[in-house]
CSV table of C-alpha atoms in Angstrom, one decimal:
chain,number,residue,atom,x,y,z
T,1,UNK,CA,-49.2,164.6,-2.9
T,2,UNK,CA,-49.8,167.6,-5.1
T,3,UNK,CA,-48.6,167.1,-8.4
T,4,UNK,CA,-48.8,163.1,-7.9
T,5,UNK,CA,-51.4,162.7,-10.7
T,6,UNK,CA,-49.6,164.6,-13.6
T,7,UNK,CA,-46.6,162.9,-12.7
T,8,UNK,CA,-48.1,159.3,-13.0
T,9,UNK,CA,-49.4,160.0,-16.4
T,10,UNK,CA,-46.3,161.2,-17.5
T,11,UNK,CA,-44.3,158.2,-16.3
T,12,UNK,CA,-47.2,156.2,-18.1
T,13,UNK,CA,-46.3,158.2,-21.4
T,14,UNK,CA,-42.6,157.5,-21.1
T,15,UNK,CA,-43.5,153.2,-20.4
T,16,UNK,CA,-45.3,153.4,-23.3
T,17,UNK,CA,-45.9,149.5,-24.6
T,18,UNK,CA,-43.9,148.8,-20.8
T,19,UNK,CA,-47.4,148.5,-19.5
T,20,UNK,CA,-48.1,144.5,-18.5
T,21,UNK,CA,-50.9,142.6,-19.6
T,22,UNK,CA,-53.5,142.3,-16.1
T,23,UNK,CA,-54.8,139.1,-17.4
T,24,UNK,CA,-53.0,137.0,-15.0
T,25,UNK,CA,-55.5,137.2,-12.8
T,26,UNK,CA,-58.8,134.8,-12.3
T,27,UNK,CA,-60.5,135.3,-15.5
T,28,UNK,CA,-63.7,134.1,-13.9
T,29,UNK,CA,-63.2,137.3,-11.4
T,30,UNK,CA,-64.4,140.7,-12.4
T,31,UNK,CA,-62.1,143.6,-10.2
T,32,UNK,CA,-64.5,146.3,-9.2
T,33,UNK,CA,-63.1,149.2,-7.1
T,34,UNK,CA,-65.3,151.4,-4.8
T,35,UNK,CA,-65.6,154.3,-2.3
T,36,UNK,CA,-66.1,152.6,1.3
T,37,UNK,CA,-69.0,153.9,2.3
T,38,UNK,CA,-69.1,155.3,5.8
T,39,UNK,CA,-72.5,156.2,6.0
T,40,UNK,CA,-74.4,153.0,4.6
T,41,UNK,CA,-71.9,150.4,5.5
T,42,UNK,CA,-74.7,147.8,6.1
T,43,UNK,CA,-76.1,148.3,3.5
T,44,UNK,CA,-73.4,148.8,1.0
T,45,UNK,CA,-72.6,145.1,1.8
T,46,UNK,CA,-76.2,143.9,1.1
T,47,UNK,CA,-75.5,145.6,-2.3
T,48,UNK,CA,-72.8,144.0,-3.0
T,49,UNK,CA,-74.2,140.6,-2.2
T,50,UNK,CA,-77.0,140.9,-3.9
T,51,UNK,CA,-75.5,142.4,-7.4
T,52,UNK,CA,-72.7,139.6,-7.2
T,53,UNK,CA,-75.1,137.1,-7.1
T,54,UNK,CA,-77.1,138.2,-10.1
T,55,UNK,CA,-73.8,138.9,-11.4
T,56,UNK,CA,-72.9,135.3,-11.2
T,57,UNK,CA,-76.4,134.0,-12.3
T,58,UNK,CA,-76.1,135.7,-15.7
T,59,UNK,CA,-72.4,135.5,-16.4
T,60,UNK,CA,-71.1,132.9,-14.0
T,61,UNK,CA,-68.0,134.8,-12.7
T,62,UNK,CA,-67.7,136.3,-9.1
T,63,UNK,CA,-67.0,140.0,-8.1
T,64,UNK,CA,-64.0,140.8,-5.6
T,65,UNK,CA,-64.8,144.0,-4.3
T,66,UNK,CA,-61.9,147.0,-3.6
T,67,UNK,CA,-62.5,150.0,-1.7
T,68,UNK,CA,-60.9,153.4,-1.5
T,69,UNK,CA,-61.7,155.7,1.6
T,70,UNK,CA,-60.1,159.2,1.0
T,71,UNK,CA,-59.7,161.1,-2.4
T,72,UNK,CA,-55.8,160.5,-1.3
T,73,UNK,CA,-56.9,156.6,-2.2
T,74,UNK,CA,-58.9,157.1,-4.9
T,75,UNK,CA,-55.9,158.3,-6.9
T,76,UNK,CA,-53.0,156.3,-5.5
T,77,UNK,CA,-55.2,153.6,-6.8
T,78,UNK,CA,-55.7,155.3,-10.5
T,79,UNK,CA,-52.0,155.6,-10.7
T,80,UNK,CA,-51.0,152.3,-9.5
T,81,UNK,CA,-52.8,150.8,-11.5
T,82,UNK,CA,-51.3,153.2,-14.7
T,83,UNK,CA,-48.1,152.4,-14.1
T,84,UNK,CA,-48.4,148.8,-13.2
T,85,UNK,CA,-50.7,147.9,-16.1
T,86,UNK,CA,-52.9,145.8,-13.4
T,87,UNK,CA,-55.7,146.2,-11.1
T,88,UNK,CA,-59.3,146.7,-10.7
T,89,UNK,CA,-61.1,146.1,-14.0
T,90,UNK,CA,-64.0,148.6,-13.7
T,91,UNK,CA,-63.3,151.7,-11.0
T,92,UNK,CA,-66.4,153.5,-9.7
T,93,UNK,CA,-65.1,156.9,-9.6
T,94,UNK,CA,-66.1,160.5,-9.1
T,95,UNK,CA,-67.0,162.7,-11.4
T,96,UNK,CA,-64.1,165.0,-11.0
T,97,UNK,CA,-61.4,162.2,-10.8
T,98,UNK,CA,-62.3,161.4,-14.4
T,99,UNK,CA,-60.4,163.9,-16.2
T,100,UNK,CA,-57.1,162.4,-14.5
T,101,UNK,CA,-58.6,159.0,-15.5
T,102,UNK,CA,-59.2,160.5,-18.7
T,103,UNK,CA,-55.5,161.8,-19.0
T,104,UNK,CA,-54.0,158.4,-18.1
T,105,UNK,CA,-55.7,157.1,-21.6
T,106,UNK,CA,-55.7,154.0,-19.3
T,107,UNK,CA,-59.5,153.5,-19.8
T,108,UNK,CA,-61.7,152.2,-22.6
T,109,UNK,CA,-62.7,155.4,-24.9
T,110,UNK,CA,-66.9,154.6,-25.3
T,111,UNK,CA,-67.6,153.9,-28.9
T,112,UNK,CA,-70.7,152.9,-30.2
T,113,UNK,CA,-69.9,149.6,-29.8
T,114,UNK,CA,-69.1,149.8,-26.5
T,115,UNK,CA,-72.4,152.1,-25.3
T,116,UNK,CA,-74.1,148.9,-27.2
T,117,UNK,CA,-72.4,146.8,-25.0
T,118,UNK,CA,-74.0,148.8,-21.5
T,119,UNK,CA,-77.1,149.0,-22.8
T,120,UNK,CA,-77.2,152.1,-25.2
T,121,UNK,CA,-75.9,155.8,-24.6
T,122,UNK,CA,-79.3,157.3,-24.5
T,123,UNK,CA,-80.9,155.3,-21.7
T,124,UNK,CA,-78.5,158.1,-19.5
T,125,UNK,CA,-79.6,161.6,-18.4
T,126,UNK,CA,-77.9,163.7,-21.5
T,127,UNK,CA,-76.5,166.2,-18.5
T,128,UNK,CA,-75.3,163.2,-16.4
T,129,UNK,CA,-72.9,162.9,-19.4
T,130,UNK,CA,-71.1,166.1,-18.7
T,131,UNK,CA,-67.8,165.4,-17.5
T,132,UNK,CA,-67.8,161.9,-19.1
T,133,UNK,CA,-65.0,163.2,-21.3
T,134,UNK,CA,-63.6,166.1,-23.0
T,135,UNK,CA,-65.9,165.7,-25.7
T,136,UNK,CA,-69.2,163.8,-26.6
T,137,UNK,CA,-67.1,161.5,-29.1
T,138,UNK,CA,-64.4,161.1,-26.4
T,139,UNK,CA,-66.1,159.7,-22.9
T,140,UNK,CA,-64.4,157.5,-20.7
T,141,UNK,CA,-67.2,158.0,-18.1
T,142,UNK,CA,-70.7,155.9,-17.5
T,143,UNK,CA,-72.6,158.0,-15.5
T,144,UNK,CA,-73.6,155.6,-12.3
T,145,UNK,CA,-75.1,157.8,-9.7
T,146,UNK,CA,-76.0,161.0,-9.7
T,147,UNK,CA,-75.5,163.7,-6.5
T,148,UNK,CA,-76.1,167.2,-6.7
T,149,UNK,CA,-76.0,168.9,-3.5
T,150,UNK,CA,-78.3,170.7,-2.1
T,151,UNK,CA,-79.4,171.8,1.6
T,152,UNK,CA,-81.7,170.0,3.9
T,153,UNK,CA,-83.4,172.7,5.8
T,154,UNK,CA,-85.5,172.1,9.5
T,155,UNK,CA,-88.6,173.9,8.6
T,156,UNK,CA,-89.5,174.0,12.4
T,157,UNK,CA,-86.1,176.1,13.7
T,158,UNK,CA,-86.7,178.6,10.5
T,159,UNK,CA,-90.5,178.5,11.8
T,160,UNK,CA,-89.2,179.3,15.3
T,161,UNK,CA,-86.9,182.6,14.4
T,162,UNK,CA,-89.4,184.0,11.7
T,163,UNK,CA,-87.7,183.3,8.4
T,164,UNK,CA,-89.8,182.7,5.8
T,165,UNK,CA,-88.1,182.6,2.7
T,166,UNK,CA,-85.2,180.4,2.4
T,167,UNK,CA,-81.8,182.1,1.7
T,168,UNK,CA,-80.4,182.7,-1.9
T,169,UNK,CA,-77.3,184.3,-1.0
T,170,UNK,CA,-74.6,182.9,0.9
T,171,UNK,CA,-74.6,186.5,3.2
T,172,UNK,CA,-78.4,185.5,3.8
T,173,UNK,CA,-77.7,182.2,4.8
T,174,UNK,CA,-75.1,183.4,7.2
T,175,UNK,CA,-77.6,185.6,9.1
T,176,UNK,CA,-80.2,183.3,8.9
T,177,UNK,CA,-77.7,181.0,10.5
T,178,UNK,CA,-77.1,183.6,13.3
T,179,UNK,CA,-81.6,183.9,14.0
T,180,UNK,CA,-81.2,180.3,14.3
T,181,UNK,CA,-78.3,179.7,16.7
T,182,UNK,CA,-78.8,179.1,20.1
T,183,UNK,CA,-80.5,177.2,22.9
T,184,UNK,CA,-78.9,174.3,22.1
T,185,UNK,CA,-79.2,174.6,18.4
T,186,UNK,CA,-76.5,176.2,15.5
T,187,UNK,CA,-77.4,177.8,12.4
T,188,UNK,CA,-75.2,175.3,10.4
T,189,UNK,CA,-74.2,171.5,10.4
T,190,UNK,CA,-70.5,171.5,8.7
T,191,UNK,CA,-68.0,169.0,8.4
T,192,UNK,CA,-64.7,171.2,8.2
T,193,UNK,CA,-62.2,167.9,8.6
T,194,UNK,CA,-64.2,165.9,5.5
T,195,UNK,CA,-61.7,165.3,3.0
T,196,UNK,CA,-64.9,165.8,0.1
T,197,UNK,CA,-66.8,168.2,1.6
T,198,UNK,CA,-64.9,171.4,2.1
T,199,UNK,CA,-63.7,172.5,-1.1
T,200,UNK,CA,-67.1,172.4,-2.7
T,201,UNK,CA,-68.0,175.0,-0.9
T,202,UNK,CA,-65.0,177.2,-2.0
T,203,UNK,CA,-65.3,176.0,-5.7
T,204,UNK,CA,-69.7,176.9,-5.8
T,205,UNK,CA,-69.0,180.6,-4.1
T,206,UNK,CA,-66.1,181.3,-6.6
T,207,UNK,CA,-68.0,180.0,-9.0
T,208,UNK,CA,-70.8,182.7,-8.4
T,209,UNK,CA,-68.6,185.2,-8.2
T,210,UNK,CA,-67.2,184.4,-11.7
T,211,UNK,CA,-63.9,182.4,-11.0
T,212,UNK,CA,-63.7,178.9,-11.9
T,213,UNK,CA,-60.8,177.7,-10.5
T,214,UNK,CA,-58.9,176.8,-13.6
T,215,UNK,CA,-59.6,178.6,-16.5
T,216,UNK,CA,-58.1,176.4,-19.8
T,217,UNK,CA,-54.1,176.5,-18.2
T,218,UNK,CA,-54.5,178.8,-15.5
T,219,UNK,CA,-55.2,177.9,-11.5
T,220,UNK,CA,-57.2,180.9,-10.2
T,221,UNK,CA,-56.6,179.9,-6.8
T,222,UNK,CA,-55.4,183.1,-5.2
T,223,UNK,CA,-57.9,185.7,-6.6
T,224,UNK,CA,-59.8,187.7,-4.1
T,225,UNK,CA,-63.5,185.5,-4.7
T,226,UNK,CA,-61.3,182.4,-3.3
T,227,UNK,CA,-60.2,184.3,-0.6
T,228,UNK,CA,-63.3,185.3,0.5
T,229,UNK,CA,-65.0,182.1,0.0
T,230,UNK,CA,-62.6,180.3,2.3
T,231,UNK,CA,-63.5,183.6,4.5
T,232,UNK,CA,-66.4,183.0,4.3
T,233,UNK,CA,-66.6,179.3,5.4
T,234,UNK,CA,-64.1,179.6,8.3
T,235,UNK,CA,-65.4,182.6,9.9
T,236,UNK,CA,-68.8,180.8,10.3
T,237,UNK,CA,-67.2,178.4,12.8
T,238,UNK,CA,-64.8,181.7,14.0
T,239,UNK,CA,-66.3,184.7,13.8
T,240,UNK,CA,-70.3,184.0,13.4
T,241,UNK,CA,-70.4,181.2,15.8
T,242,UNK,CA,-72.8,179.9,13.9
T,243,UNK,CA,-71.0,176.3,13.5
T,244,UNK,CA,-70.2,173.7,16.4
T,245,UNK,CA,-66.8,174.2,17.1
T,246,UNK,CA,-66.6,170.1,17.4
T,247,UNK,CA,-67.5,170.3,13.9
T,248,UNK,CA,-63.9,171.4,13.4
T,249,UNK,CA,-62.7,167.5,13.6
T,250,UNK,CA,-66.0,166.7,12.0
T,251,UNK,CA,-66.4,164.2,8.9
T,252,UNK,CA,-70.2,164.6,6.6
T,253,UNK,CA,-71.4,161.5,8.8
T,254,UNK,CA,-71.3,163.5,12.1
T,255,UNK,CA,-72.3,167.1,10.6
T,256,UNK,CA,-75.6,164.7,9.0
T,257,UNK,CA,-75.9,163.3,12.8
T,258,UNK,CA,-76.0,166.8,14.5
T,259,UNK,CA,-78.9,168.2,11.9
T,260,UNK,CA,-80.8,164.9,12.2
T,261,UNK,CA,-80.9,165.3,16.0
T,262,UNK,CA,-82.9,168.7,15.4
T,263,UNK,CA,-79.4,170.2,16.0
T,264,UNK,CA,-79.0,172.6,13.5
T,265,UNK,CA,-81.1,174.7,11.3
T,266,UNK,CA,-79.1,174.4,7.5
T,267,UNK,CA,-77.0,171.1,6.3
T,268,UNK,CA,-75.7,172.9,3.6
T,269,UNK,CA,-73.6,170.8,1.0
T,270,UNK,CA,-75.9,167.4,1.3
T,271,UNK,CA,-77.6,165.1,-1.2
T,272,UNK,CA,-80.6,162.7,-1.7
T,273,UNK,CA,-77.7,160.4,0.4
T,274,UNK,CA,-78.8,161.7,3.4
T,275,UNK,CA,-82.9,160.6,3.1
T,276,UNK,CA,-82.3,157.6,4.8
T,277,UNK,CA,-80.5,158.6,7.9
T,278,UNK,CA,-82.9,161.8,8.3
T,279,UNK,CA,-86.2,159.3,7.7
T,280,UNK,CA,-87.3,158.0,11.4
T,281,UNK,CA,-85.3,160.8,12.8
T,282,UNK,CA,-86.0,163.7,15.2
T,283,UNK,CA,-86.3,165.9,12.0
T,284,UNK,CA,-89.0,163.4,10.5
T,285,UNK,CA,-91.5,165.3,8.7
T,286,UNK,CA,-89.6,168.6,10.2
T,287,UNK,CA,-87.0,169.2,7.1
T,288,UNK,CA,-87.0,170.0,3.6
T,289,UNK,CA,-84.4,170.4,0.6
T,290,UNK,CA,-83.4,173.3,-0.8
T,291,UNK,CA,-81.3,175.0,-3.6
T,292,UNK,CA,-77.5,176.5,-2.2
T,293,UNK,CA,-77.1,179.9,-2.7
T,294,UNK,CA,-75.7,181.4,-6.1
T,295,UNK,CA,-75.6,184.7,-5.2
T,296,UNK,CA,-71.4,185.1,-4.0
T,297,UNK,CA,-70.9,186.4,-0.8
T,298,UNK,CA,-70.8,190.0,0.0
T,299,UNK,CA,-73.4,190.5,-2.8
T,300,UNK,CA,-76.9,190.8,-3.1
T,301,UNK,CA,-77.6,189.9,-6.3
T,302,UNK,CA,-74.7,187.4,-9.1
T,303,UNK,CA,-72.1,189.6,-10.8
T,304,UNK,CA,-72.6,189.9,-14.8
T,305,UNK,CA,-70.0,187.2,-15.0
T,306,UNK,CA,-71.2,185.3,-12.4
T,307,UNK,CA,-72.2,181.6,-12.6
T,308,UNK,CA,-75.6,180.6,-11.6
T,309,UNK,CA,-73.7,176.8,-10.3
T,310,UNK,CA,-76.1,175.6,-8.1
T,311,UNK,CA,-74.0,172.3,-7.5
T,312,UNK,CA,-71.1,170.8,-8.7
T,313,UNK,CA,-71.4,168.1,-11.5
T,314,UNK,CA,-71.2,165.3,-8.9
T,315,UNK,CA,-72.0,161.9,-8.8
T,316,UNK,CA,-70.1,158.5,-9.9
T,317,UNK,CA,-68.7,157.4,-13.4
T,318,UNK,CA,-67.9,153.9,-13.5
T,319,UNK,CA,-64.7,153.4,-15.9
T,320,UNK,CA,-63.6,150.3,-17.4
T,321,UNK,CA,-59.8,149.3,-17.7
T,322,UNK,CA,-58.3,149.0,-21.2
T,323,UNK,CA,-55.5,146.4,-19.8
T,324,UNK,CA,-56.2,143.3,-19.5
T,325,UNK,CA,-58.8,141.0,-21.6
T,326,UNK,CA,-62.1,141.5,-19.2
T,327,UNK,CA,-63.6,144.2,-20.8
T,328,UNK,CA,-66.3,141.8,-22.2
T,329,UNK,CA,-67.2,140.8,-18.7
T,330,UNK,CA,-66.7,144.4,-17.3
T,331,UNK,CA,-69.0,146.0,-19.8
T,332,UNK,CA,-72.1,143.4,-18.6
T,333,UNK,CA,-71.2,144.4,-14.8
T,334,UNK,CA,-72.3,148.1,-16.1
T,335,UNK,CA,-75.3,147.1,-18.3
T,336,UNK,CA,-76.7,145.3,-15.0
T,337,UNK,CA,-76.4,148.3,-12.6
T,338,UNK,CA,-77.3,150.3,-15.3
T,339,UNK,CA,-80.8,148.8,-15.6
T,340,UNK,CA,-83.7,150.9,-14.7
T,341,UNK,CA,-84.6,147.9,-11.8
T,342,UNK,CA,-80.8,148.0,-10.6
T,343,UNK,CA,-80.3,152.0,-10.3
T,344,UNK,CA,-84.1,152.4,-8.6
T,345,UNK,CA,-82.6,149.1,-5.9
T,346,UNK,CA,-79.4,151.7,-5.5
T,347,UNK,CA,-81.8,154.6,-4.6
T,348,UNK,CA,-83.7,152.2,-2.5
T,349,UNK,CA,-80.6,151.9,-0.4
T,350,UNK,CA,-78.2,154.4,-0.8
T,351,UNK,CA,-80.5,157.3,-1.6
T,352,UNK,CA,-78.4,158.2,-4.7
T,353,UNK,CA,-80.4,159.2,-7.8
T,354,UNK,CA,-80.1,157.5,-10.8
T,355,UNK,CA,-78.6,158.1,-14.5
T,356,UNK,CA,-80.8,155.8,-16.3
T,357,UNK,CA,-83.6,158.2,-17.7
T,358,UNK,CA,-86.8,155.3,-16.7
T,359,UNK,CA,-85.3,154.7,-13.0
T,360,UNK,CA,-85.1,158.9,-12.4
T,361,UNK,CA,-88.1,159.7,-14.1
T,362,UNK,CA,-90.0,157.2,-12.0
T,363,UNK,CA,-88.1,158.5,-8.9
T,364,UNK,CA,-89.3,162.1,-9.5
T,365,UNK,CA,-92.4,161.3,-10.2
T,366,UNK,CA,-93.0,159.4,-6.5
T,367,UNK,CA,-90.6,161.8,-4.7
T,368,UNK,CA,-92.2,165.1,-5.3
T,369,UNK,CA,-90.3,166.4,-2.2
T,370,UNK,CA,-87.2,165.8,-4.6
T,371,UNK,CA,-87.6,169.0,-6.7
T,372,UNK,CA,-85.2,171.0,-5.4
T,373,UNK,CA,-82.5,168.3,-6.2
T,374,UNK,CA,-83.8,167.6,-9.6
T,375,UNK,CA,-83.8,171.2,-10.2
T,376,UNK,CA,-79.9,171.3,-8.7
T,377,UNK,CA,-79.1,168.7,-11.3
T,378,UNK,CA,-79.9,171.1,-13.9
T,379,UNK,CA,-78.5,173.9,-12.7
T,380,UNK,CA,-75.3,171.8,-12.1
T,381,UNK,CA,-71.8,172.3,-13.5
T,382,UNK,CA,-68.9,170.1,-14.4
T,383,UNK,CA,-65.2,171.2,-12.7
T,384,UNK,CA,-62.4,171.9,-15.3
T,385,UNK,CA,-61.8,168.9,-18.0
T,386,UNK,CA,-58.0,168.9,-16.8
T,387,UNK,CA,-55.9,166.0,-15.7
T,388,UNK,CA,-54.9,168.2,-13.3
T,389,UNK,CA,-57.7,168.6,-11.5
T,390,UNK,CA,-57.7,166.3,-9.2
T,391,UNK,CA,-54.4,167.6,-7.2
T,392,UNK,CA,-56.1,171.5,-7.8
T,393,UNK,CA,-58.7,169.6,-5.8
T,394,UNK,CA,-56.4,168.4,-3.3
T,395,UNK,CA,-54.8,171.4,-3.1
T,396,UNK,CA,-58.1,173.1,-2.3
T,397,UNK,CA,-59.2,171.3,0.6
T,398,UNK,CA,-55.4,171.4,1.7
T,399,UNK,CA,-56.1,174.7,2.2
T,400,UNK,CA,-58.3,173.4,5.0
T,401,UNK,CA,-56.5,170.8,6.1
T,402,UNK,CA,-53.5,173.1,7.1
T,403,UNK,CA,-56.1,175.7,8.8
T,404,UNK,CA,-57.3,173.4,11.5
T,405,UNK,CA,-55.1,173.9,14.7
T,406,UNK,CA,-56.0,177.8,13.6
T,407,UNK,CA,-59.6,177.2,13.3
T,408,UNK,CA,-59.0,175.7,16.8
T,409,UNK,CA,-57.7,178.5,18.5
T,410,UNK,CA,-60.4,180.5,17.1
T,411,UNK,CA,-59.2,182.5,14.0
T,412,UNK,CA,-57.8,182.0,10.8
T,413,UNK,CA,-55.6,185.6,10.1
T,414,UNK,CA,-56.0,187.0,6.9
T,415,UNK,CA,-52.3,186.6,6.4
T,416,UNK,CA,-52.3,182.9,7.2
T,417,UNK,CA,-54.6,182.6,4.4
T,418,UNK,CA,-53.1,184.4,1.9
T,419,UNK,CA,-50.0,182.6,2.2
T,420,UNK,CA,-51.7,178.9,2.2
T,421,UNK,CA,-54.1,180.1,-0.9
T,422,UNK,CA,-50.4,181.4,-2.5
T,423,UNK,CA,-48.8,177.8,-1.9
T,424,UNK,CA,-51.9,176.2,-3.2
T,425,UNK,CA,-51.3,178.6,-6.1
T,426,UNK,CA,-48.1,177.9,-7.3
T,427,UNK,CA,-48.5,173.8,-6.5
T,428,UNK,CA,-52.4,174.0,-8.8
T,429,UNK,CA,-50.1,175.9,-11.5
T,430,UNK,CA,-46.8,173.9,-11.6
T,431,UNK,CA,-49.4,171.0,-11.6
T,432,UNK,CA,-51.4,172.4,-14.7
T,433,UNK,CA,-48.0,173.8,-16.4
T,434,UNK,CA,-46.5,170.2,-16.4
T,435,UNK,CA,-49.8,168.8,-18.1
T,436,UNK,CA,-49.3,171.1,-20.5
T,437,UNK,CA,-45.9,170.2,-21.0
T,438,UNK,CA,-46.7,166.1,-21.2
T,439,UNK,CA,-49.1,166.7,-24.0
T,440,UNK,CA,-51.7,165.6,-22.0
């Protein structure tokens, strides 16, 4: 799979005017393409009823709904969809799969006219904007929803061991995992077999350290901070025994499930998605959110070129195609769920927070409890702007992937690592050096 997205857009740069025209289907039929949601299935179809029928009251076409399931999807889908010419119209898409999206030059650019046509640029959060495009006069990205991730906390277990003062390191979270394992209980809910969730952790604990991953043509992948973030993050489940070792074949849904059953003490790497499974649950009333640690591990305080990332830049972009002759009909679809009444309905259901300026600042103002996410927001930042990034991504959590049946057997060696970060290495690199090559 590595390698996959570069090689797309190249084969897109070689087609040239070879791309097909995606109008042959229903022009009364709008394409949008989605993550499934695992989570809120229930209500992601309630959502989708109801925004198709307003959809079809005010324009008089009908939505067909596409969904992708892994990261794996979500860019199969991107590069189909390049090289074919055809496909969804508008692709709601993470924030750091829109450099690759970017890189196809598949997608409308946003002029002014086009912002006009959603509704205006500056009814969006200026720092949900961030990894809209390489530039602020080259964007491909509407910011949709917004995610930072935080920590939910269960005030009561901390209460129980005698912490006090919430961890701001990730060596402090690790012993305060430790006071609070046992008895039935773990220090930590962690999904190690989610195919989003472990390579944030990697990319925030580099990041304090001072690596970024990519640095303009260069994968940092096998520096020592890497290697002792992924250290760090396998040994809880290993070494610590703070972690379920279920949790080893666990996705987010069932690491959320464990804390909300009073099961665990920290859910690191969570977001406002998680309010409505935790509300009527045994934590009811018994949790709280809190910042990640920005302080790398093995330090007490951030290095002098450390990065105070609190979060990743995450949340959803929607795109809209430039094939086809929809774009009219695709830009209305993104003025409507960009409305302050739409994105407050999608916070209502989902828990996500909204881009629209009016929806999040009346959010904010009736969630008090939602500091600590609004202040992750700020302290967010955006992965590399690299068409590459999203197989240095997939190279990440491979990393992961491959360490399972170790982490099952109850250690990952220090040599089985370096020679997995080494692969991941050369694949981010070769990946990066034929961008660079492409022009891209």
């Amino acid at each position: 799979m590595v390698g996959a997205a570069v090689v797309a857009v190249a084969a897109l740069s070689l087609q040239g005017c070879a791309i097909v025209d995606g109008s042959g289907d229903d022009p009364d039929t709008l394409r949008v393409m989605m993550g499934a949601d695992t989570t809120y299935p229930k209500e992601r179809a309630q959502w989708q009823r109801e925004t198709a029928a307003e959809f079809e009251r005010t324009t008089g076409a009908d939505i067909q709904w596409e969904t992708y399931s892994t990261p794996q999807e979500e860019l199969t889908a991107i590069q189909t969809s390049v090289i074919s010419g055809q496909g969804p119209d508008v692709y709601a898409i993470g924030t750091t799969f829109t450099p690759t999206a970017y890189a196809t030059g598949a997608f409308v650019e946003m002029g002014a006219e086009q912002w006009d046509a959603v509704g205006g640029k500056d009814q969006f959060a200026p720092a949900s904007l961030g990894i809209s495009g390489p530039s602020t006069s080259k964007q491909i990205g509407i910011p949709f929803a917004s995610r930072p991730f935080v920590m939910a906390v269960n005030t009561e277990l901390l209460a129980r061991a005698g912490i006090t003062d919430l961890p701001t390191t990730w060596d402090q979270l690790t012993e305060d995992a430790r006071k609070t394992t046992g008895d039935g209980t773990y220090g930590m809910a962690i999904a190690y077999a989610d195919g989003f969730d472990p390579w944030k952790f990697v990319w925030g604990m580099a990041q304090n350290a001072g690596n970024t991953i990519v640095d303009g043509g260069k994968a940092e992948i096998d520096a020592p901070a890497v290697e002792q973030a992924y250290r760090t993050y396998f040994d809880w489940v290993t070494k610590d025994g703070v972690v379920d070792p279920a949790a080893i074949g666990w996705n987010n849904p069932q690491a959320l499930a464990q804390f909300a059953d009073g099961k665990a003490a920290f859910f690191p790497m969570t977001t406002t998605t998680s309010l409505n499974s935790l509300k009527g649950s045994a934590v009811d009333g018994k949790y709280e959110y809190a910042l990640l640690p920005t302080v790398p591990p093995g330090a007490t305080e951030r290095p002098a070129d450390g990065i105070e990332a609190a979060s990743i830049l995450s949340g959803d972009n929607l795109v809209v195609a430039d094939y086809g002759s929809k774009q009219d009909l695709s830009f209305e679809f993104v003025k409507q769920v960009s409305s302050p009444e739409a994105q407050e309905r999608y916070f209502e259901l989902f828990g996500q927070l909204p881009t629209n300026t009016v929806a999040a600042d009346r959010i904010a103002e009736q969630n008090p409890d939602l500091a600590p996410i609004v202040r992750a927001g700020e302290l967010s930042k955006p992965t590399a702007f690299t068409g590459a990034w999203s197989d240095v991504q997939l190279s990440l959590v491979d990393v992961v992937v491959q360490s399972i049946p170790s982490l099952k057997s109850g250690e990952v060696s220090d040599d089985q690592l370096r020679k997995r970060l080494a692969a991941a290495q050369r694949d981010a690199q070769a990946t990066l050096d034929r961008q660079k090559n492409g022009g891209l």
